[in-house]
């Protein structure tokens, strides 16, 4: 008998490109202790930007954004950008 790991799977994500996915900075701060700068970076990542594009949009160096992202991962208990986005997309402010 085949297990679930042996079964094919498909994931479909439907989004509205016109809708905003701004993460509420106050909510992120309250839930995870993120600083305002970390909250802004998380919001940029949630918008679909990679770390370099997010840094450019925020007017900070890539190294600053990288340090902030590591801090965000630590505070949220995530292991990377994919984990972080999965977590943030569950927040009411992300819908």
C-alpha atoms as a printed R data frame, in Angstrom:
   type eleno elety resid chain resno      x      y      z
1  ATOM     1    CA   UNK     A     1  0.000  0.000  0.000
2  ATOM     2    CA   UNK     A     2  1.464  3.362 -1.034
3  ATOM     3    CA   UNK     A     3  1.889  6.052  1.608
4  ATOM     4    CA   UNK     A     4  0.977  9.704  1.258
5  ATOM     5    CA   UNK     A     5  4.579 10.547  0.417
6  ATOM     6    CA   UNK     A     6  4.262  8.367 -2.670
7  ATOM     7    CA   UNK     A     7  1.099 10.104 -3.907
8  ATOM     8    CA   UNK     A     8  1.237 12.929 -6.435
9  ATOM     9    CA   UNK     A     9  0.262 16.323 -5.076
10 ATOM    10    CA   UNK     A    10 -0.551 19.724 -6.478
11 ATOM    11    CA   UNK     A    11 -0.788 23.102 -4.753
12 ATOM    12    CA   UNK     A    12 -2.563 26.034 -6.345
13 ATOM    13    CA   UNK     A    13 -2.316 29.544 -4.942
14 ATOM    14    CA   UNK     A    14 -4.766 32.149 -6.190
15 ATOM    15    CA   UNK     A    15 -4.063 35.790 -5.451
16 ATOM    16    CA   UNK     A    16 -5.526 39.105 -6.455
17 ATOM    17    CA   UNK     A    17 -2.675 41.279 -7.776
18 ATOM    18    CA   UNK     A    18 -4.769 44.370 -7.035
19 ATOM    19    CA   UNK     A    19 -5.179 43.539 -3.365
20 ATOM    20    CA   UNK     A    20 -2.692 44.755 -0.795
21 ATOM    21    CA   UNK     A    21 -0.812 42.236  1.314
22 ATOM    22    CA   UNK     A    22  0.584 44.799  3.725
23 ATOM    23    CA   UNK     A    23  1.371 43.139  7.012
24 ATOM    24    CA   UNK     A    24  0.213 45.293  9.912
25 ATOM    25    CA   UNK     A    25  3.416 46.543 11.538
26 ATOM    26    CA   UNK     A    26  1.765 46.915 14.942
27 ATOM    27    CA   UNK     A    27  0.436 43.363 14.770
28 ATOM    28    CA   UNK     A    28  3.837 41.962 13.807
29 ATOM    29    CA   UNK     A    29  5.472 43.936 16.583
30 ATOM    30    CA   UNK     A    30  2.941 42.766 19.158
31 ATOM    31    CA   UNK     A    31  2.935 39.121 18.076
32 ATOM    32    CA   UNK     A    32  6.618 38.626 17.352
33 ATOM    33    CA   UNK     A    33  8.466 41.607 18.797
34 ATOM    34    CA   UNK     A    34  9.578 42.859 15.381
35 ATOM    35    CA   UNK     A    35 11.057 46.324 15.151
36 ATOM    36    CA   UNK     A    36  9.459 48.802 12.738
37 ATOM    37    CA   UNK     A    37 12.314 48.180 10.264
38 ATOM    38    CA   UNK     A    38 11.863 44.408 10.521
39 ATOM    39    CA   UNK     A    39  8.106 44.809 10.028
40 ATOM    40    CA   UNK     A    40  8.669 46.877  6.885
41 ATOM    41    CA   UNK     A    41 11.059 44.244  5.518
42 ATOM    42    CA   UNK     A    42  8.580 41.469  6.299
43 ATOM    43    CA   UNK     A    43  5.936 43.455  4.419
44 ATOM    44    CA   UNK     A    44  8.190 43.801  1.381
45 ATOM    45    CA   UNK     A    45  8.899 40.068  1.396
46 ATOM    46    CA   UNK     A    46  5.179 39.421  1.689
47 ATOM    47    CA   UNK     A    47  4.669 41.555 -1.411
48 ATOM    48    CA   UNK     A    48  6.781 38.991 -3.276
49 ATOM    49    CA   UNK     A    49 10.086 40.841 -3.421
50 ATOM    50    CA   UNK     A    50 13.314 38.964 -2.913
51 ATOM    51    CA   UNK     A    51 15.727 40.228 -0.291
52 ATOM    52    CA   UNK     A    52 17.766 42.373 -2.703
53 ATOM    53    CA   UNK     A    53 14.680 44.036 -4.183
54 ATOM    54    CA   UNK     A    54 13.221 44.588 -0.707
55 ATOM    55    CA   UNK     A    55 16.463 46.209  0.456
56 ATOM    56    CA   UNK     A    56 16.466 48.490 -2.566
57 ATOM    57    CA   UNK     A    57 12.801 49.423 -2.045
58 ATOM    58    CA   UNK     A    58 13.478 50.220  1.616
59 ATOM    59    CA   UNK     A    59 16.664 52.148  0.874
60 ATOM    60    CA   UNK     A    60 18.914 49.919  2.961
61 ATOM    61    CA   UNK     A    61 21.919 47.819  2.038
62 ATOM    62    CA   UNK     A    62 21.525 44.154  1.206
63 ATOM    63    CA   UNK     A    63 23.648 43.327  4.273
64 ATOM    64    CA   UNK     A    64 21.306 45.306  6.533
65 ATOM    65    CA   UNK     A    65 18.272 43.548  5.057
66 ATOM    66    CA   UNK     A    66 20.005 40.195  5.474
67 ATOM    67    CA   UNK     A    67 20.730 40.900  9.144
68 ATOM    68    CA   UNK     A    68 17.149 42.039  9.676
69 ATOM    69    CA   UNK     A    69 15.778 38.933  7.957
70 ATOM    70    CA   UNK     A    70 17.858 36.683 10.217
71 ATOM    71    CA   UNK     A    71 16.460 38.542 13.219
72 ATOM    72    CA   UNK     A    72 12.916 38.152 11.836
73 ATOM    73    CA   UNK     A    73 13.448 34.410 11.356
74 ATOM    74    CA   UNK     A    74 14.691 34.091 14.931
75 ATOM    75    CA   UNK     A    75 11.816 36.077 16.424
76 ATOM    76    CA   UNK     A    76  9.139 34.254 14.432
77 ATOM    77    CA   UNK     A    77 10.648 30.787 14.789
78 ATOM    78    CA   UNK     A    78 10.908 30.399 11.029
79 ATOM    79    CA   UNK     A    79 13.836 28.921  9.127
80 ATOM    80    CA   UNK     A    80 13.736 30.979  5.970
81 ATOM    81    CA   UNK     A    81 11.725 33.192  3.693
82 ATOM    82    CA   UNK     A    82  9.301 30.448  2.640
83 ATOM    83    CA   UNK     A    83  8.507 29.570  6.258
84 ATOM    84    CA   UNK     A    84  8.131 33.262  7.095
85 ATOM    85    CA   UNK     A    85  5.738 33.894  4.212
86 ATOM    86    CA   UNK     A    86  3.659 30.860  5.156
87 ATOM    87    CA   UNK     A    87  3.358 32.256  8.677
88 ATOM    88    CA   UNK     A    88  2.579 35.819  7.580
89 ATOM    89    CA   UNK     A    89 -0.042 34.725  5.078
90 ATOM    90    CA   UNK     A    90 -2.013 33.204  7.950
91 ATOM    91    CA   UNK     A    91 -2.334 36.604  9.642
92 ATOM    92    CA   UNK     A    92 -5.630 38.449  9.184
93 ATOM    93    CA   UNK     A    93 -3.752 41.569  7.998
94 ATOM    94    CA   UNK     A    94 -2.242 39.585  5.125
95 ATOM    95    CA   UNK     A    95 -5.588 38.810  3.463
